């Protein structure tokens, strides 16, 4: 159906114009709870058509959710008219050539078709497992299908499904969190997540204020996800690199040797469509290989500027901010002897905590903003649980900190003291992107102040 | 069928399925944006977006369903599904919610617009951005950017209480920025604001900005910043420009007075608030100079409307009066839970999203001074201008903001330029230290306010003027 729609729009454009059509259908359903009851339960089903065309050296883009014949013809007419009126586009890099997909996208029918009751049941389990603590969060399911056709002959389609659950438990103003995403509803257990969030909240009672300064840290997966997201947006963005606004230097040993970072939509932990907004098939791209910056994310335009090939990272409307990895995975270390998880430590981080003489366990980072994109100095706050680690044991809950830290420096050669053996896939709050990561033990993190009022 | 008929059918279907209240919004939005970079148009996007969102109340839970199909059958199906979705919430039930009364009936409203921004020829807009970015490049920018955005939104709202309201809201704005790239860092200067200035006005807003008069200056300042001394670290007297004050108001007051946050409804994602309803009317939020209003009736400001997305007519009210906290941003359900008698601050960013508590125009009333007078009255301090970064904790207490530029102030004179300025503080402590306030008010528009799950992008307005604060920590570095 979607590919037929894309081809039909292409037909309306007619000959002599380079054109590409992306048809995306999303069915998003989200059950949101707060104060331990469901207070919002929402769903929508949307089909959007995006047309980009290049005519007489000029480029324009249009989109619509009006998929009647009249609506689609209007889209084509508007976009053609716009292209004629614009200044020339000398940087046009042409259409993606026909190329086969490496896969159709990770897919699970039960997840895609989940009813409101299925999400409500997960919420019920989360709330019950919190044992009377106040809870809040969401359970969502997503079905995303897409089709792409261009006048160069590329015609492809794929689909993916996602379920994400993210919740906190609260006790006397202290929050504990549990968060995950996966392609299969059957892999979500609201009770496990609720119990973990509650354990963290309970263990935060009586948190003390510690002086700001540099501390060794163990970052659990939700905190590490923030690093990976900022690396993707500012570091491995081909456009930022072309303009010398990125720290990335391909071939340079910029990270600790323990760091290997890939973008892998079609891998076991990947979620997303199997092609990008320009119809380039997705493939596994190694961004950092054992500490060495190996590749950047490119769309067709940034690749042409860099003398490279598109890596399949074009995003809709991404002309202004460039190409982005959307399924980043930090590779875990090979599994070894695991320490026993405590009440507050995610099992994936327990072995790392055991090795810390004095440092902090950080669950989550929040409201992070970049002070300088090139050095990637970021400020933000801890959230959802911080604890002092002494001689490998969690000893004291700590109140939230503000930090100001260069992210590349935090993962620089010699700075990574440990990488966890288990990964967690985490949803992004805003877009259709995900990251998969283990916990990290880092030699130093720059906390610049307390967050208390 | 008219759009009112479609919405009415959806509401009736929701009631038939068991909802005790229902409303529906049909929305049709056209959007256009263009960006240019280094003398070339980079991207033009034109989109059309139309659909219906139906909200149904069952017990204490909202159900919401949205589709882009405006047929009678699709609208009825959406109404039924909204109610069914709400009913599933009974597996984790909460207290039944009521809605604070608002006037029901027919209404119509349109924002002021002298020059329809969508009718301005694309070639004229493209030529403007190309010229601006060429000028910035010629004056030293490594990366020169210019952009505008236009939203043209029509809404038809119907509720089971008898609302029948249509609105036509046109918003637009734009701006320019110059980036200079050094060995290890990047400096940027923007005009008139970080990400531009916006309002519920026509293209006359962009013309009034006179972007061309500022293109060369932004490039020169960005380049000069690369070699300027670092903003010193320590505590000092701080003067903030009006655009940064708008952001300060948005983050440390606007979000903090959102009733859904105060009630815990946003706890997991956006966070809560340091404010406790028991203190409403008595809490000392800031100095006597601090008068904050919630006012969606300001002509041309980005947070203006005739009715919110629950059908509540726009009305002005106080949020902070002479430093005392006296009002919140509320919706019909949250107001009832809190025991308040007013709503009027609920909006959605499109037909496919559930309306939620949102800032309208949350702004600071003017003071008696000018920026020049504040500088002249300062022996030793720093003047910071134009937002660069913003971060605040989940209770809206601890903030750290960075600005693009700063200047030191010595003996009542503005001195040398400073780079990488930041300041940090705790909301009420900071606001209580405000001792001078300018009369030079501008209604700044913020078109990128994120909140809610699924995420929604809100358009908010913030009347703000330069202000002076004492004893502020500046110069935090990594």
mmCIF file of C-alpha atoms in Angstrom, chain A residues 14 100 142 157 186 225 253 279 296 312 428-430:
data_model
loop_
_atom_site.group_PDB
_atom_site.id
_atom_site.type_symbol
_atom_site.label_atom_id
_atom_site.label_comp_id
_atom_site.label_asym_id
_atom_site.label_seq_id
_atom_site.Cartn_x
_atom_site.Cartn_y
_atom_site.Cartn_z
ATOM 1 C CA UNK A 14 6.206 13.364 -14.370
ATOM 2 C CA UNK A 100 18.864 -3.812 -2.242
ATOM 3 C CA UNK A 142 4.805 1.743 18.005
ATOM 4 C CA UNK A 157 9.779 -0.685 1.888
ATOM 5 C CA UNK A 186 6.930 -10.150 25.320
ATOM 6 C CA UNK A 225 22.710 7.006 26.752
ATOM 7 C CA UNK A 253 42.739 7.498 18.803
ATOM 8 C CA UNK A 279 16.339 5.662 0.261
ATOM 9 C CA UNK A 296 31.121 9.575 10.354
ATOM 10 C CA UNK A 312 22.429 5.778 5.189
ATOM 11 C CA UNK A 428 14.798 8.566 22.970
ATOM 12 C CA UNK A 429 12.247 10.964 24.402
ATOM 13 C CA UNK A 430 11.709 12.896 21.202
#
